[in-house]
């Protein structure tokens, strides 16, 4: 017997959307790097102390860790920061990661692989920007009056 009842579609809080999207971003970010090791010549370059055009060094590793740590921390921050700081932080960090992500495709020989990875990461960053930008606002509450409610009331006629 089939039912025609509509499925319940509960509203997902913005914090959960942001956290899930940063988590997805991190999975892509990590797996593109991991799968890159299957690209011919990459392991040989790493064994010879090179990653792309860069020498393997403490500076390189610290920079790479920082680039990965920021989105990892955004997973936690998106769930825990107060709304105003959360929105601003997500807008700033996602905006900064758009060019960082886009640059990853420059000079790569496996354009389909890197292109797909970068496009998917950019889509996720666009979602983060959209979720943060359109963060729902609440109407002013009765207990916290705004300027209009504090203004003297005028009566016309009567």
mmCIF file of C-alpha atoms in Angstrom:
data_model
loop_
_atom_site.group_PDB
_atom_site.id
_atom_site.type_symbol
_atom_site.label_atom_id
_atom_site.label_comp_id
_atom_site.label_asym_id
_atom_site.label_seq_id
_atom_site.Cartn_x
_atom_site.Cartn_y
_atom_site.Cartn_z
ATOM 1 C CA UNK A 1 0.000 0.000 0.000
ATOM 2 C CA UNK A 2 1.438 3.376 -1.035
ATOM 3 C CA UNK A 3 1.103 6.477 1.029
ATOM 4 C CA UNK A 4 0.809 9.936 -0.450
ATOM 5 C CA UNK A 5 1.872 11.710 2.704
ATOM 6 C CA UNK A 6 4.449 14.428 2.212
ATOM 7 C CA UNK A 7 7.841 13.710 3.693
ATOM 8 C CA UNK A 8 8.772 15.896 6.623
ATOM 9 C CA UNK A 9 11.423 18.410 5.618
ATOM 10 C CA UNK A 10 12.828 20.007 8.752
ATOM 11 C CA UNK A 11 14.785 23.222 8.521
ATOM 12 C CA UNK A 12 18.525 22.678 8.960
ATOM 13 C CA UNK A 13 20.233 25.292 11.153
ATOM 14 C CA UNK A 14 22.821 27.460 9.376
ATOM 15 C CA UNK A 15 25.524 26.284 11.795
ATOM 16 C CA UNK A 16 24.910 22.659 10.767
ATOM 17 C CA UNK A 17 24.963 23.580 7.067
ATOM 18 C CA UNK A 18 28.256 25.442 7.456
ATOM 19 C CA UNK A 19 29.820 22.648 9.509
ATOM 20 C CA UNK A 20 28.741 19.983 7.015
ATOM 21 C CA UNK A 21 29.990 22.040 4.071
ATOM 22 C CA UNK A 22 33.397 22.722 5.655
ATOM 23 C CA UNK A 23 33.634 18.985 6.439
ATOM 24 C CA UNK A 24 32.887 18.125 2.804
ATOM 25 C CA UNK A 25 35.404 20.730 1.681
ATOM 26 C CA UNK A 26 38.063 19.138 3.889
ATOM 27 C CA UNK A 27 37.363 15.643 2.539
ATOM 28 C CA UNK A 28 37.822 16.919 -1.021
ATOM 29 C CA UNK A 29 40.876 18.967 -0.068
ATOM 30 C CA UNK A 30 42.513 15.928 1.556
ATOM 31 C CA UNK A 31 41.516 13.361 -1.070
ATOM 32 C CA UNK A 32 42.717 15.463 -3.984
ATOM 33 C CA UNK A 33 46.101 15.629 -2.251
ATOM 34 C CA UNK A 34 46.069 11.904 -1.419
ATOM 35 C CA UNK A 35 44.989 10.833 -4.911
ATOM 36 C CA UNK A 36 47.666 13.116 -6.351
ATOM 37 C CA UNK A 37 50.248 10.571 -5.125
ATOM 38 C CA UNK A 38 48.962 8.237 -7.874
ATOM 39 C CA UNK A 39 49.931 10.790 -10.530
ATOM 40 C CA UNK A 40 53.039 9.528 -12.359
ATOM 41 C CA UNK A 41 56.233 11.130 -11.090
ATOM 42 C CA UNK A 42 54.791 12.659 -7.919
ATOM 43 C CA UNK A 43 56.280 10.089 -5.537
ATOM 44 C CA UNK A 44 59.671 10.418 -7.275
ATOM 45 C CA UNK A 45 59.502 14.213 -6.865
ATOM 46 C CA UNK A 46 58.626 13.885 -3.171
ATOM 47 C CA UNK A 47 61.484 11.433 -2.658
ATOM 48 C CA UNK A 48 63.755 13.989 -4.318
ATOM 49 C CA UNK A 49 62.523 16.726 -1.967
ATOM 50 C CA UNK A 50 60.098 18.560 -4.291
ATOM 51 C CA UNK A 51 56.362 19.198 -4.259
ATOM 52 C CA UNK A 52 55.242 20.817 -7.502
ATOM 53 C CA UNK A 53 57.843 23.597 -7.795
ATOM 54 C CA UNK A 54 58.608 23.874 -4.088
ATOM 55 C CA UNK A 55 61.455 22.370 -2.092
ATOM 56 C CA UNK A 56 60.316 20.256 0.824
ATOM 57 C CA UNK A 57 61.288 22.179 3.936
ATOM 58 C CA UNK A 58 59.973 23.110 7.325
ATOM 59 C CA UNK A 59 58.594 26.316 5.785
ATOM 60 C CA UNK A 60 56.735 24.361 3.091
ATOM 61 C CA UNK A 61 55.323 21.884 5.637
ATOM 62 C CA UNK A 62 54.279 24.648 8.038
ATOM 63 C CA UNK A 63 52.555 26.551 5.231
ATOM 64 C CA UNK A 64 50.784 23.392 4.032
ATOM 65 C CA UNK A 65 49.675 22.593 7.587
ATOM 66 C CA UNK A 66 48.319 26.114 8.018
ATOM 67 C CA UNK A 67 46.388 25.898 4.731
ATOM 68 C CA UNK A 68 44.782 22.653 5.913
ATOM 69 C CA UNK A 69 44.331 23.634 9.573
ATOM 70 C CA UNK A 70 42.230 26.718 8.853
ATOM 71 C CA UNK A 71 39.350 24.861 7.129
ATOM 72 C CA UNK A 72 39.641 22.089 9.746
ATOM 73 C CA UNK A 73 39.183 24.687 12.500
ATOM 74 C CA UNK A 74 36.257 26.185 10.560
ATOM 75 C CA UNK A 75 34.378 22.920 11.141
ATOM 76 C CA UNK A 76 34.474 23.529 14.892
ATOM 77 C CA UNK A 77 34.141 27.306 14.710
ATOM 78 C CA UNK A 78 31.059 27.088 12.478
ATOM 79 C CA UNK A 79 29.297 25.111 15.176
ATOM 80 C CA UNK A 80 30.498 27.076 18.209
ATOM 81 C CA UNK A 81 31.062 30.775 17.434
ATOM 82 C CA UNK A 82 28.278 33.248 18.249
ATOM 83 C CA UNK A 83 26.122 34.014 15.205
ATOM 84 C CA UNK A 84 27.580 37.422 14.292
ATOM 85 C CA UNK A 85 31.218 36.280 14.624
ATOM 86 C CA UNK A 86 30.341 33.005 12.918
ATOM 87 C CA UNK A 87 28.841 34.737 9.889
ATOM 88 C CA UNK A 88 31.766 37.165 9.541
ATOM 89 C CA UNK A 89 34.414 34.470 10.019
ATOM 90 C CA UNK A 90 32.811 32.205 7.414
ATOM 91 C CA UNK A 91 32.489 35.039 4.908
ATOM 92 C CA UNK A 92 36.133 36.074 5.370
ATOM 93 C CA UNK A 93 37.714 32.609 5.410
ATOM 94 C CA UNK A 94 35.666 31.236 2.498
ATOM 95 C CA UNK A 95 36.420 34.386 0.475
ATOM 96 C CA UNK A 96 40.148 33.972 1.118
ATOM 97 C CA UNK A 97 40.037 30.294 0.138
ATOM 98 C CA UNK A 98 38.437 30.949 -3.269
ATOM 99 C CA UNK A 99 41.697 32.250 -4.827
ATOM 100 C CA UNK A 100 43.819 29.792 -2.796
ATOM 101 C CA UNK A 101 41.739 26.944 -4.210
ATOM 102 C CA UNK A 102 41.673 28.296 -7.770
ATOM 103 C CA UNK A 103 45.480 28.641 -7.840
ATOM 104 C CA UNK A 104 45.831 24.892 -7.165
ATOM 105 C CA UNK A 105 44.940 24.107 -10.778
ATOM 106 C CA UNK A 106 47.637 26.377 -12.270
ATOM 107 C CA UNK A 107 50.433 24.451 -13.950
ATOM 108 C CA UNK A 108 48.977 21.000 -13.295
ATOM 109 C CA UNK A 109 49.318 18.422 -16.038
ATOM 110 C CA UNK A 110 46.288 16.363 -14.958
ATOM 111 C CA UNK A 111 43.784 19.093 -15.719
ATOM 112 C CA UNK A 112 40.655 16.905 -15.590
ATOM 113 C CA UNK A 113 41.588 15.562 -12.156
ATOM 114 C CA UNK A 114 42.633 18.877 -10.647
ATOM 115 C CA UNK A 115 39.950 20.779 -12.538
ATOM 116 C CA UNK A 116 37.226 18.576 -11.107
ATOM 117 C CA UNK A 117 38.687 18.826 -7.603
ATOM 118 C CA UNK A 118 38.964 22.611 -7.787
ATOM 119 C CA UNK A 119 35.471 23.052 -9.263
ATOM 120 C CA UNK A 120 33.927 20.903 -6.517
ATOM 121 C CA UNK A 121 35.854 22.784 -3.819
ATOM 122 C CA UNK A 122 34.762 26.131 -5.307
ATOM 123 C CA UNK A 123 31.127 24.977 -5.319
ATOM 124 C CA UNK A 124 31.423 24.132 -1.624
ATOM 125 C CA UNK A 125 33.046 27.503 -0.883
ATOM 126 C CA UNK A 126 30.211 29.217 -2.793
ATOM 127 C CA UNK A 127 27.696 27.340 -0.635
ATOM 128 C CA UNK A 128 29.526 28.440 2.517
ATOM 129 C CA UNK A 129 29.446 32.048 1.308
ATOM 130 C CA UNK A 130 25.747 31.750 0.470
ATOM 131 C CA UNK A 131 24.821 30.160 3.806
ATOM 132 C CA UNK A 132 26.768 32.783 5.745
ATOM 133 C CA UNK A 133 25.551 35.708 3.626
ATOM 134 C CA UNK A 134 21.888 34.678 3.910
ATOM 135 C CA UNK A 135 22.064 33.814 7.631
ATOM 136 C CA UNK A 136 18.482 34.290 8.866
ATOM 137 C CA UNK A 137 17.853 37.266 11.090
ATOM 138 C CA UNK A 138 15.394 37.391 13.945
ATOM 139 C CA UNK A 139 12.954 40.201 14.478
ATOM 140 C CA UNK A 140 13.746 42.476 17.421
ATOM 141 C CA UNK A 141 12.227 41.016 20.578
ATOM 142 C CA UNK A 142 9.832 42.821 22.864
ATOM 143 C CA UNK A 143 12.370 42.681 25.691
ATOM 144 C CA UNK A 144 15.068 44.491 23.689
ATOM 145 C CA UNK A 145 13.508 47.616 22.223
ATOM 146 C CA UNK A 146 15.033 49.339 19.247
ATOM 147 C CA UNK A 147 15.039 53.070 18.494
ATOM 148 C CA UNK A 148 11.613 53.060 16.861
ATOM 149 C CA UNK A 149 9.917 51.583 19.901
ATOM 150 C CA UNK A 150 11.713 54.085 22.166
ATOM 151 C CA UNK A 151 10.635 57.073 20.046
ATOM 152 C CA UNK A 152 7.720 59.080 21.474
ATOM 153 C CA UNK A 153 4.392 57.973 20.065
ATOM 154 C CA UNK A 154 2.409 60.688 18.274
ATOM 155 C CA UNK A 155 -1.327 60.760 18.064
ATOM 156 C CA UNK A 156 -3.042 62.532 15.210
ATOM 157 C CA UNK A 157 -6.487 63.875 15.896
ATOM 158 C CA UNK A 158 -8.948 62.396 18.412
#
